[in-house]
Every structure is written in C-alpha cells, then in structure tokens.
Amino acid sequence: MSGTTVLPRQAAARLAGTPVFALLGAALLIVAFAELVLGPVKLGPGDLLAVLLGEGERGPSAILLQIRLPRAVLGLAVGFGLALSGCAMQGVLRNPLADPGLIGVTAGAAVGAVSVIVLGNYFMGDLPAPVRPYALPLGAFIGGMLVTGFVFSLSRRSGGTNVAMLILAGVAVNAIAGALIGAMVYISDDQQLRDLTFWSMGSIASGNWMQVSVTTALAMAATLGLLTMGRSLDLFQLGERAAFHAGIDIEREKWRIALMTAIAVGAVTAAAGPIGFIGLVAPHMARLIVGPAHRNVLPAAALIGGALILGADLAVRLAVPPTEPPIGLATSMIGGPFFLWLLMRRLKRGSL
C-alpha cells in the first residue's frame, strides 16, 4: 500500500484560481461563530459583541466566557492536532489509510491518560499543586510516545520502515491497549468508572481554561512544527531513497514527525478523549480540494479538522437538547462510512 489519494482533475480544475484557503477559513469562522451563539440558550451577535467588549450582562458573559469559548478553543486545538497528525502519518508512511489511531498512537495516549485517572491517587499526592494539571497530558504524551517509538522500531527493516509491519504492530498495540484499559476499568471505583466512561467516548464539553491552556499550548506547538514539514513530506512521496538523495535526513525527519504527532495526539486525547477518524478524513478532504502537495494539504487539513470537530460538537449539542451525546459518536458515524468507502475505492483500483 503506497501512494496518496489521487486528486480528481475535475475538482482541481474547478477550484483552480479560487481563494480556497479564504473559503476554508471563512467556513471555519462560520462554524466557530455558530458554536458560540447556538445552544440551549441562544445568543445573538449583539450579545456576543457586548461580551467580547466587556459590556455584556452576567448570564451571557458566563455562558460565553466560561462554557462556549473554552469549548470552541479546545475544539480547534483538537481538530488542528488530529488532522495534522493524520496528514503527517499518511505522508511519511505513503499510506492514505494511516492515522494516529490505526497505528496505535491514540491507544497508547489513552492508556497513559487512563493510568493517570485511575492510578493518579497513588503518585499525585506528592506532586505540587501547580504541576497536577499537567499530569494527564503528560501521561497521555508518554503513552503515545512509547507506542510511537515501539511501532516504528518494530517495523524498521533494511534501513527503511515496513508499512505493513507498522500497521500490524498498530493493530496489536490497539488490542493490548484495550486490554490494559479494560483492566484499569475493572479496578476503578464508581467515580473513576464514571469519569472513564464519559472520557472514553470523546467530548470537548468539560474543558476549563486551565485544561484548555495546557492542551492548546502543546497542540499548537506540535501543529506549528508539523506545518513546516510540507517539503519533507512531498519528498517522502518519491520514496525514501529519492528523498535521501534530495538532502533529507530520513530517520531524523521520521522521528521529528513521530515526536510532534505524539505531542499533539497525547495532548488532545488527554483533554477530549479518543476521538477517531478526524486524522483520517480531514487530510483526504484537503487533498480533494487543494491537490496532493503537502504545503497546501497541511494547512487545508488543519482548517477542515477544526471545522469538523466544531461542526460535530454543534451537531451533538443541538440533536437532543439539553443532553449532549459524546462527540466521538458523531465523528465515528462520519468517519466509519468514509473509511469503508475509501477501502472499497482502493480495492476497485487494485491498490490494496
């Protein structure tokens, strides 16, 4: 399995010369605006402007500044981080089916986060209070990084990375991670079990400003790093040997991408739970719109990922108010059929 999604020429021709990024940015702003004003309590543009200028009434100010704005910021961080991680994984592995969840990075981050939730009382009691908010993202990052190092090391053959071995290792890691999470669920108390249940289904509803600040800082640092990888990812499409002769330090670039992916996925998984398919769907949608060049795909995927997360969150909030189904259900309902369509499309082309 190699190669990236083929850009439909009709789509490229149709969009040639149009301000694509301006349209994507406008779409993201519209969804973000809807995320702020729509909900069980609707706010008008005037309420939003008054609150942002510091002149709003107490009720709208509390709803916007303490609930919806941190939720929107966290959603953007999650969308950017997952979309760019998936895009980078697909590019460096030259496999359009790869994403952080498929090769086990998300599962490793989940094990790290669940370990902090269930076992944190045994070692967090000695931690200084200012450090404790960082324990969950740190645990998720360590889990994601360990899995990333393990699957990349295991799949290394003859100086290169065997993609089939990488995916099979990811399948095994996902199974092991599922067993470990199941064991920790078994030993958790009632409150921990409740926290784990809601966390495992994915949600950006519980984000407070402290959590959002930590997550956003880590995710955006990784996001900015991944946005600079366009040239390297384009050269990877020519094959590792050709990329090496073009001046790329293959192994160093792989580990840079793996490190930034682990940071991004670990941070957003700790804050929002394991949210699947954004890392798979957003890069493919970006390629359909802007073509295969990663200097365009990376920023387009980030904008699409942010819009998808905010759109999914808005959908679950408005579906059956005042209850809010987990956002992971919405992304899986979109991503699952998309993944099957992608598999069948590649089967017809004989590229699987």
mmCIF file of C-alpha atoms in Angstrom:
data_model
loop_
_atom_site.group_PDB
_atom_site.id
_atom_site.type_symbol
_atom_site.label_atom_id
_atom_site.label_comp_id
_atom_site.label_asym_id
_atom_site.label_seq_id
_atom_site.Cartn_x
_atom_site.Cartn_y
_atom_site.Cartn_z
ATOM 1 C CA MET A 1 0.000 0.000 0.000
ATOM 2 C CA SER A 2 1.614 3.184 -1.030
ATOM 3 C CA GLY A 3 0.826 6.495 -2.617
ATOM 4 C CA THR A 4 -1.543 9.235 -1.660
ATOM 5 C CA THR A 5 -5.105 9.916 -2.635
ATOM 6 C CA VAL A 6 -5.307 10.903 -6.287
ATOM 7 C CA LEU A 7 -6.633 14.391 -6.788
ATOM 8 C CA PRO A 8 -9.653 14.400 -9.094
ATOM 9 C CA ARG A 9 -8.672 16.609 -12.018
ATOM 10 C CA GLN A 10 -12.204 17.947 -12.322
ATOM 11 C CA ALA A 11 -12.076 19.190 -8.743
ATOM 12 C CA ALA A 12 -8.655 20.740 -9.247
ATOM 13 C CA ALA A 13 -9.791 22.481 -12.383
ATOM 14 C CA ARG A 14 -12.973 23.672 -10.746
ATOM 15 C CA LEU A 15 -11.099 25.198 -7.838
ATOM 16 C CA ALA A 16 -8.116 26.479 -9.771
ATOM 17 C CA GLY A 17 -7.656 30.157 -9.219
ATOM 18 C CA THR A 18 -10.183 30.387 -6.412
ATOM 19 C CA PRO A 19 -9.200 31.624 -2.963
ATOM 20 C CA VAL A 20 -9.543 28.155 -1.500
ATOM 21 C CA PHE A 21 -7.897 28.930 1.806
ATOM 22 C CA ALA A 22 -10.027 32.025 2.248
ATOM 23 C CA LEU A 23 -13.134 29.882 1.705
ATOM 24 C CA LEU A 24 -11.918 27.231 4.153
ATOM 25 C CA GLY A 25 -11.061 29.912 6.702
ATOM 26 C CA ALA A 26 -14.470 31.526 6.235
ATOM 27 C CA ALA A 27 -16.173 28.144 6.693
ATOM 28 C CA LEU A 28 -14.242 27.581 9.909
ATOM 29 C CA LEU A 29 -15.160 31.043 11.201
ATOM 30 C CA ILE A 30 -18.847 30.436 10.422
ATOM 31 C CA VAL A 31 -18.845 27.131 12.312
ATOM 32 C CA ALA A 32 -16.937 28.727 15.211
ATOM 33 C CA PHE A 33 -19.459 31.592 15.316
ATOM 34 C CA ALA A 34 -22.334 29.069 15.372
ATOM 35 C CA GLU A 35 -20.547 27.163 18.149
ATOM 36 C CA LEU A 36 -20.561 30.335 20.255
ATOM 37 C CA VAL A 37 -24.103 31.581 19.675
ATOM 38 C CA LEU A 38 -26.166 28.380 19.280
ATOM 39 C CA GLY A 39 -27.208 26.066 22.081
ATOM 40 C CA PRO A 40 -29.942 25.613 24.682
ATOM 41 C CA VAL A 41 -29.556 29.348 25.380
ATOM 42 C CA LYS A 42 -29.222 31.206 22.099
ATOM 43 C CA LEU A 43 -27.066 34.315 21.972
ATOM 44 C CA GLY A 44 -27.369 36.960 19.283
ATOM 45 C CA PRO A 45 -24.463 38.684 17.524
ATOM 46 C CA GLY A 46 -25.104 41.716 19.729
ATOM 47 C CA ASP A 47 -24.732 39.627 22.884
ATOM 48 C CA LEU A 48 -21.532 38.143 21.533
ATOM 49 C CA LEU A 49 -20.063 41.533 20.659
ATOM 50 C CA ALA A 50 -21.064 43.027 24.022
ATOM 51 C CA VAL A 51 -19.450 40.177 25.949
ATOM 52 C CA LEU A 52 -16.257 40.381 23.908
ATOM 53 C CA LEU A 53 -16.119 44.140 24.578
ATOM 54 C CA GLY A 54 -16.610 43.540 28.307
ATOM 55 C CA GLU A 55 -20.055 45.129 28.337
ATOM 56 C CA GLY A 56 -22.232 42.018 28.398
ATOM 57 C CA GLU A 57 -24.777 41.006 31.014
ATOM 58 C CA ARG A 58 -23.816 38.458 33.646
ATOM 59 C CA GLY A 59 -25.737 35.488 32.152
ATOM 60 C CA PRO A 60 -24.487 35.718 28.547
ATOM 61 C CA SER A 61 -20.996 36.540 29.807
ATOM 62 C CA ALA A 62 -20.876 33.404 31.963
ATOM 63 C CA ILE A 63 -22.231 31.196 29.164
ATOM 64 C CA LEU A 64 -19.796 32.552 26.613
ATOM 65 C CA LEU A 65 -16.615 33.015 28.640
ATOM 66 C CA GLN A 66 -16.868 30.013 30.942
ATOM 67 C CA ILE A 67 -18.561 27.413 28.731
ATOM 68 C CA ARG A 68 -18.659 28.031 24.995
ATOM 69 C CA LEU A 69 -15.438 29.942 24.329
ATOM 70 C CA PRO A 70 -13.103 27.449 26.090
ATOM 71 C CA ARG A 71 -15.046 24.671 24.376
ATOM 72 C CA ALA A 72 -14.506 26.265 20.967
ATOM 73 C CA VAL A 73 -10.789 26.858 21.614
ATOM 74 C CA LEU A 74 -10.355 23.251 22.749
ATOM 75 C CA GLY A 75 -12.266 22.037 19.675
ATOM 76 C CA LEU A 76 -9.933 23.968 17.389
ATOM 77 C CA ALA A 77 -6.863 22.550 19.147
ATOM 78 C CA VAL A 78 -8.268 19.021 18.847
ATOM 79 C CA GLY A 79 -9.180 19.458 15.185
ATOM 80 C CA PHE A 80 -5.849 21.001 14.218
ATOM 81 C CA GLY A 81 -3.800 18.450 16.168
ATOM 82 C CA LEU A 82 -5.591 15.330 14.931
ATOM 83 C CA ALA A 83 -5.868 16.484 11.306
ATOM 84 C CA LEU A 84 -2.205 17.441 11.014
ATOM 85 C CA SER A 85 -1.057 14.284 12.806
ATOM 86 C CA GLY A 86 -3.064 12.146 10.398
ATOM 87 C CA CYS A 87 -1.804 14.097 7.402
ATOM 88 C CA ALA A 88 1.815 13.728 8.548
ATOM 89 C CA MET A 89 1.393 9.997 9.215
ATOM 90 C CA GLN A 90 -0.140 9.411 5.792
ATOM 91 C CA GLY A 91 2.621 11.414 4.169
ATOM 92 C CA VAL A 92 5.614 9.873 5.908
ATOM 93 C CA LEU A 93 4.258 6.330 5.538
ATOM 94 C CA ARG A 94 2.964 6.946 1.999
ATOM 95 C CA ASN A 95 -0.204 5.227 3.098
ATOM 96 C CA PRO A 96 -3.560 7.020 2.742
ATOM 97 C CA LEU A 97 -5.168 4.705 5.309
ATOM 98 C CA ALA A 98 -2.790 5.642 8.119
ATOM 99 C CA ASP A 99 -3.803 7.782 11.032
ATOM 100 C CA PRO A 100 -2.683 8.017 14.678
ATOM 101 C CA GLY A 101 -5.462 5.654 15.731
ATOM 102 C CA LEU A 102 -4.639 2.964 13.193
ATOM 103 C CA ILE A 103 -1.002 2.556 14.272
ATOM 104 C CA GLY A 104 -1.815 2.683 17.986
ATOM 105 C CA VAL A 105 -0.665 6.198 18.945
ATOM 106 C CA THR A 106 -4.140 7.204 20.130
ATOM 107 C CA ALA A 107 -4.495 3.940 22.082
ATOM 108 C CA GLY A 108 -1.109 4.493 23.750
ATOM 109 C CA ALA A 109 -2.111 8.024 24.702
ATOM 110 C CA ALA A 110 -5.398 6.666 26.047
ATOM 111 C CA VAL A 111 -3.569 4.139 28.245
ATOM 112 C CA GLY A 112 -1.390 6.929 29.632
ATOM 113 C CA ALA A 113 -4.391 9.140 30.348
ATOM 114 C CA VAL A 114 -6.444 6.319 31.894
ATOM 115 C CA SER A 115 -3.482 5.372 34.084
ATOM 116 C CA VAL A 116 -3.396 8.907 35.478
ATOM 117 C CA ILE A 117 -7.171 8.897 36.079
ATOM 118 C CA VAL A 118 -7.240 5.512 37.853
ATOM 119 C CA LEU A 119 -3.802 5.315 39.460
ATOM 120 C CA GLY A 120 -3.111 9.029 39.895
ATOM 121 C CA ASN A 121 -4.038 8.991 43.592
ATOM 122 C CA TYR A 122 -1.066 6.728 44.300
ATOM 123 C CA PHE A 123 1.556 9.144 42.984
ATOM 124 C CA MET A 124 -0.056 12.560 42.534
ATOM 125 C CA GLY A 125 -0.364 13.163 46.265
ATOM 126 C CA ASP A 126 3.292 14.158 46.379
ATOM 127 C CA LEU A 127 3.119 16.405 43.338
ATOM 128 C CA PRO A 128 2.981 20.191 43.876
ATOM 129 C CA ALA A 129 -0.445 21.641 43.124
ATOM 130 C CA PRO A 130 0.783 23.768 40.153
ATOM 131 C CA VAL A 131 2.111 20.614 38.456
ATOM 132 C CA ARG A 132 -1.006 18.440 38.787
ATOM 133 C CA PRO A 133 -2.931 19.904 35.781
ATOM 134 C CA TYR A 134 -0.062 18.753 33.578
ATOM 135 C CA ALA A 135 -0.144 15.138 34.808
ATOM 136 C CA LEU A 136 -2.928 13.989 32.472
ATOM 137 C CA PRO A 137 -1.463 15.411 29.219
ATOM 138 C CA LEU A 138 1.998 14.263 30.326
ATOM 139 C CA GLY A 139 0.730 10.721 30.903
ATOM 140 C CA ALA A 140 -1.010 10.725 27.525
ATOM 141 C CA PHE A 141 2.113 12.063 25.809
ATOM 142 C CA ILE A 142 4.328 9.409 27.409
ATOM 143 C CA GLY A 143 1.882 6.690 26.364
ATOM 144 C CA GLY A 144 1.693 7.985 22.802
ATOM 145 C CA MET A 145 5.458 8.437 22.551
ATOM 146 C CA LEU A 146 6.211 4.937 23.862
ATOM 147 C CA VAL A 147 3.847 3.400 21.328
ATOM 148 C CA THR A 148 5.240 5.556 18.532
ATOM 149 C CA GLY A 149 8.801 4.510 19.326
ATOM 150 C CA PHE A 150 7.789 0.869 19.656
ATOM 151 C CA VAL A 151 5.865 0.522 16.379
ATOM 152 C CA PHE A 152 8.448 2.489 14.390
ATOM 153 C CA SER A 153 11.310 0.418 15.820
ATOM 154 C CA LEU A 154 9.476 -2.875 15.273
ATOM 155 C CA SER A 155 8.617 -2.035 11.672
ATOM 156 C CA ARG A 156 12.135 -0.979 10.717
ATOM 157 C CA ARG A 157 13.568 -3.343 8.128
ATOM 158 C CA SER A 158 16.720 -2.988 5.992
ATOM 159 C CA GLY A 159 17.156 0.671 6.782
ATOM 160 C CA GLY A 160 13.535 1.527 5.971
ATOM 161 C CA THR A 161 10.076 1.333 7.524
ATOM 162 C CA ASN A 162 7.900 -1.616 6.536
ATOM 163 C CA VAL A 163 4.416 -0.137 6.292
ATOM 164 C CA ALA A 164 2.572 -3.468 6.543
ATOM 165 C CA MET A 165 4.522 -4.336 9.697
ATOM 166 C CA LEU A 166 3.800 -0.874 11.087
ATOM 167 C CA ILE A 167 0.055 -1.294 10.660
ATOM 168 C CA LEU A 168 0.086 -4.856 12.029
ATOM 169 C CA ALA A 169 2.077 -3.634 15.050
ATOM 170 C CA GLY A 170 -0.522 -0.908 15.477
ATOM 171 C CA VAL A 171 -3.321 -3.481 15.435
ATOM 172 C CA ALA A 172 -1.522 -5.478 18.132
ATOM 173 C CA VAL A 173 -0.892 -2.337 20.212
ATOM 174 C CA ASN A 174 -4.564 -1.371 19.942
ATOM 175 C CA ALA A 175 -5.543 -4.828 21.250
ATOM 176 C CA ILE A 176 -3.057 -4.658 24.136
ATOM 177 C CA ALA A 177 -4.128 -1.116 24.990
ATOM 178 C CA GLY A 178 -7.762 -2.219 25.017
ATOM 179 C CA ALA A 179 -6.904 -4.973 27.482
ATOM 180 C CA LEU A 180 -4.947 -2.598 29.740
ATOM 181 C CA ILE A 181 -7.757 -0.044 29.721
ATOM 182 C CA GLY A 182 -10.229 -2.850 30.490
ATOM 183 C CA ALA A 183 -8.102 -3.943 33.459
ATOM 184 C CA MET A 184 -7.989 -0.405 34.833
ATOM 185 C CA VAL A 185 -11.730 -0.039 34.343
ATOM 186 C CA TYR A 186 -12.129 -3.255 36.356
ATOM 187 C CA ILE A 187 -10.152 -1.911 39.332
ATOM 188 C CA SER A 188 -11.571 1.621 39.242
ATOM 189 C CA ASP A 189 -14.074 2.882 41.795
ATOM 190 C CA ASP A 190 -17.500 4.254 40.920
ATOM 191 C CA GLN A 191 -16.376 7.842 40.354
ATOM 192 C CA GLN A 192 -13.357 6.796 38.301
ATOM 193 C CA LEU A 193 -15.569 4.454 36.269
ATOM 194 C CA ARG A 194 -17.980 7.283 35.532
ATOM 195 C CA ASP A 195 -15.099 9.594 34.531
ATOM 196 C CA LEU A 196 -13.578 6.905 32.321
ATOM 197 C CA THR A 197 -16.861 6.071 30.610
ATOM 198 C CA PHE A 198 -17.553 9.643 29.534
ATOM 199 C CA TRP A 199 -13.897 10.352 28.730
ATOM 200 C CA SER A 200 -13.567 7.256 26.505
ATOM 201 C CA MET A 201 -16.461 8.375 24.284
ATOM 202 C CA GLY A 202 -14.810 11.691 23.498
ATOM 203 C CA SER A 203 -16.047 15.144 24.421
ATOM 204 C CA ILE A 204 -14.854 18.742 24.482
ATOM 205 C CA ALA A 205 -17.538 19.759 26.958
ATOM 206 C CA SER A 206 -15.504 19.539 30.149
ATOM 207 C CA GLY A 207 -12.748 21.901 29.130
ATOM 208 C CA ASN A 208 -11.953 24.619 31.646
ATOM 209 C CA TRP A 209 -9.482 27.391 30.931
ATOM 210 C CA MET A 210 -6.603 25.681 32.767
ATOM 211 C CA GLN A 211 -7.076 22.454 30.808
ATOM 212 C CA VAL A 212 -7.643 24.332 27.564
ATOM 213 C CA SER A 213 -4.498 26.403 28.070
ATOM 214 C CA VAL A 214 -2.271 23.376 28.618
ATOM 215 C CA THR A 215 -3.805 21.403 25.752
ATOM 216 C CA THR A 216 -3.770 24.311 23.337
ATOM 217 C CA ALA A 217 -0.152 25.224 24.106
ATOM 218 C CA LEU A 218 1.057 21.660 23.492
ATOM 219 C CA ALA A 219 -1.162 21.030 20.471
ATOM 220 C CA MET A 220 -0.320 24.346 18.811
ATOM 221 C CA ALA A 221 3.426 23.841 19.349
ATOM 222 C CA ALA A 222 3.160 20.478 17.572
ATOM 223 C CA THR A 223 0.829 21.964 14.955
ATOM 224 C CA LEU A 224 3.277 24.717 14.046
ATOM 225 C CA GLY A 225 6.058 22.141 13.797
ATOM 226 C CA LEU A 226 4.014 19.860 11.528
ATOM 227 C CA LEU A 227 3.054 22.787 9.276
ATOM 228 C CA THR A 228 6.750 23.200 8.402
ATOM 229 C CA MET A 229 7.075 19.593 7.207
ATOM 230 C CA GLY A 230 5.497 20.113 3.783
ATOM 231 C CA ARG A 231 8.708 19.809 1.733
ATOM 232 C CA SER A 232 9.895 16.736 3.605
ATOM 233 C CA LEU A 233 6.528 15.008 3.224
ATOM 234 C CA ASP A 234 6.471 15.795 -0.502
ATOM 235 C CA LEU A 235 9.931 14.264 -0.909
ATOM 236 C CA PHE A 236 8.830 11.170 1.023
ATOM 237 C CA GLN A 237 6.276 10.549 -1.750
ATOM 238 C CA LEU A 238 9.180 9.940 -4.146
ATOM 239 C CA GLY A 239 10.452 7.116 -1.956
ATOM 240 C CA GLU A 240 12.935 7.165 0.894
ATOM 241 C CA ARG A 241 15.955 6.669 -1.349
ATOM 242 C CA ALA A 242 14.993 9.591 -3.564
ATOM 243 C CA ALA A 243 14.247 11.736 -0.526
ATOM 244 C CA PHE A 244 17.664 10.879 0.909
ATOM 245 C CA HIS A 245 19.397 11.901 -2.315
ATOM 246 C CA ALA A 246 17.407 15.141 -2.268
ATOM 247 C CA GLY A 247 19.106 16.014 1.006
ATOM 248 C CA ILE A 248 16.581 14.786 3.566
ATOM 249 C CA ASP A 249 17.814 13.031 6.709
ATOM 250 C CA ILE A 250 15.185 10.302 6.512
ATOM 251 C CA GLU A 251 15.362 8.906 10.022
ATOM 252 C CA ARG A 252 15.649 12.312 11.679
ATOM 253 C CA GLU A 253 12.566 13.562 9.812
ATOM 254 C CA LYS A 254 10.621 10.439 10.739
ATOM 255 C CA TRP A 255 11.378 10.866 14.403
ATOM 256 C CA ARG A 256 10.598 14.591 14.297
ATOM 257 C CA ILE A 257 7.196 13.811 12.817
ATOM 258 C CA ALA A 258 6.647 10.973 15.299
ATOM 259 C CA LEU A 259 7.549 13.254 18.230
ATOM 260 C CA MET A 260 5.259 16.076 17.136
ATOM 261 C CA THR A 261 2.447 13.616 16.414
ATOM 262 C CA ALA A 262 2.815 12.054 19.865
ATOM 263 C CA ILE A 263 2.704 15.505 21.497
ATOM 264 C CA ALA A 264 -0.363 16.609 19.542
ATOM 265 C CA VAL A 265 -2.291 13.348 19.924
ATOM 266 C CA GLY A 266 -1.309 12.968 23.580
ATOM 267 C CA ALA A 267 -2.408 16.491 24.476
ATOM 268 C CA VAL A 268 -5.765 16.400 22.722
ATOM 269 C CA THR A 269 -6.540 12.822 23.790
ATOM 270 C CA ALA A 270 -5.909 13.726 27.416
ATOM 271 C CA ALA A 271 -8.296 16.673 27.195
ATOM 272 C CA ALA A 272 -11.022 15.341 24.929
ATOM 273 C CA GLY A 273 -10.711 11.559 24.983
ATOM 274 C CA PRO A 274 -10.025 9.327 21.992
ATOM 275 C CA ILE A 275 -11.771 10.985 19.028
ATOM 276 C CA GLY A 276 -11.426 8.869 15.930
ATOM 277 C CA PHE A 277 -11.354 9.414 12.194
ATOM 278 C CA ILE A 278 -10.600 13.165 12.113
ATOM 279 C CA GLY A 279 -6.961 12.310 11.371
ATOM 280 C CA LEU A 280 -8.130 10.083 8.522
ATOM 281 C CA VAL A 281 -10.933 12.132 6.995
ATOM 282 C CA ALA A 282 -9.559 15.695 7.116
ATOM 283 C CA PRO A 283 -6.370 15.030 5.061
ATOM 284 C CA HIS A 284 -8.349 13.255 2.341
ATOM 285 C CA MET A 285 -10.862 16.079 2.137
ATOM 286 C CA ALA A 286 -7.962 18.527 1.931
ATOM 287 C CA ARG A 287 -6.347 16.607 -0.965
ATOM 288 C CA LEU A 288 -9.632 16.569 -2.838
ATOM 289 C CA ILE A 289 -9.786 20.362 -2.538
ATOM 290 C CA VAL A 290 -6.196 21.629 -2.860
ATOM 291 C CA GLY A 291 -4.322 18.747 -4.517
ATOM 292 C CA PRO A 292 -1.574 16.446 -3.227
ATOM 293 C CA ALA A 293 1.192 18.990 -2.425
ATOM 294 C CA HIS A 294 1.690 18.915 1.336
ATOM 295 C CA ARG A 295 2.491 22.633 1.571
ATOM 296 C CA ASN A 296 -1.196 23.097 0.721
ATOM 297 C CA VAL A 297 -2.627 19.909 2.221
ATOM 298 C CA LEU A 298 -1.303 20.572 5.740
ATOM 299 C CA PRO A 299 -2.962 23.980 6.334
ATOM 300 C CA ALA A 300 -6.115 22.903 4.491
ATOM 301 C CA ALA A 301 -6.371 19.747 6.632
ATOM 302 C CA ALA A 302 -5.966 21.827 9.796
ATOM 303 C CA LEU A 303 -8.806 24.159 8.781
ATOM 304 C CA ILE A 304 -11.038 21.223 7.819
ATOM 305 C CA GLY A 305 -10.191 19.328 11.017
ATOM 306 C CA GLY A 306 -11.125 22.316 13.149
ATOM 307 C CA ALA A 307 -14.385 22.801 11.264
ATOM 308 C CA LEU A 308 -15.253 19.082 11.532
ATOM 309 C CA ILE A 309 -14.720 18.979 15.304
ATOM 310 C CA LEU A 310 -16.705 22.171 15.918
ATOM 311 C CA GLY A 311 -19.416 21.018 13.491
ATOM 312 C CA ALA A 312 -19.668 17.614 15.195
ATOM 313 C CA ASP A 313 -19.819 19.251 18.625
ATOM 314 C CA LEU A 314 -22.518 21.640 17.442
ATOM 315 C CA ALA A 315 -24.499 18.709 15.994
ATOM 316 C CA VAL A 316 -24.451 16.693 19.214
ATOM 317 C CA ARG A 317 -25.365 19.772 21.267
ATOM 318 C CA LEU A 318 -28.365 20.572 19.099
ATOM 319 C CA ALA A 319 -29.506 16.978 18.459
ATOM 320 C CA VAL A 320 -31.392 16.220 21.677
ATOM 321 C CA PRO A 321 -31.090 19.256 23.994
ATOM 322 C CA PRO A 322 -30.397 19.644 26.854
ATOM 323 C CA THR A 323 -28.495 16.307 26.777
ATOM 324 C CA GLU A 324 -25.257 16.134 24.812
ATOM 325 C CA PRO A 325 -24.233 12.816 23.229
ATOM 326 C CA PRO A 326 -20.448 12.295 23.102
ATOM 327 C CA ILE A 327 -18.733 13.926 20.145
ATOM 328 C CA GLY A 328 -16.904 10.659 19.451
ATOM 329 C CA LEU A 329 -20.213 9.140 18.344
ATOM 330 C CA ALA A 330 -20.685 11.840 15.705
ATOM 331 C CA THR A 331 -17.144 11.615 14.331
ATOM 332 C CA SER A 332 -17.346 7.811 14.180
ATOM 333 C CA MET A 333 -20.678 7.967 12.337
ATOM 334 C CA ILE A 334 -18.999 10.197 9.742
ATOM 335 C CA GLY A 335 -15.573 8.585 9.688
ATOM 336 C CA GLY A 336 -16.624 4.931 9.703
ATOM 337 C CA PRO A 337 -18.566 5.041 6.416
ATOM 338 C CA PHE A 338 -15.854 7.263 4.911
ATOM 339 C CA PHE A 339 -13.176 4.721 5.824
ATOM 340 C CA LEU A 340 -15.215 1.874 4.265
ATOM 341 C CA TRP A 341 -15.735 3.950 1.120
ATOM 342 C CA LEU A 342 -12.012 4.594 0.960
ATOM 343 C CA LEU A 343 -11.219 0.880 1.340
ATOM 344 C CA MET A 344 -13.700 -0.133 -1.382
ATOM 345 C CA ARG A 345 -12.384 2.590 -3.684
ATOM 346 C CA ARG A 346 -8.840 1.320 -3.333
ATOM 347 C CA LEU A 347 -9.957 -2.296 -3.734
ATOM 348 C CA LYS A 348 -11.553 -1.394 -7.073
ATOM 349 C CA ARG A 349 -8.301 0.272 -8.135
ATOM 350 C CA GLY A 350 -6.350 -2.804 -7.029
ATOM 351 C CA SER A 351 -4.107 -0.764 -4.747
ATOM 352 C CA LEU A 352 -4.714 -2.828 -1.614
#
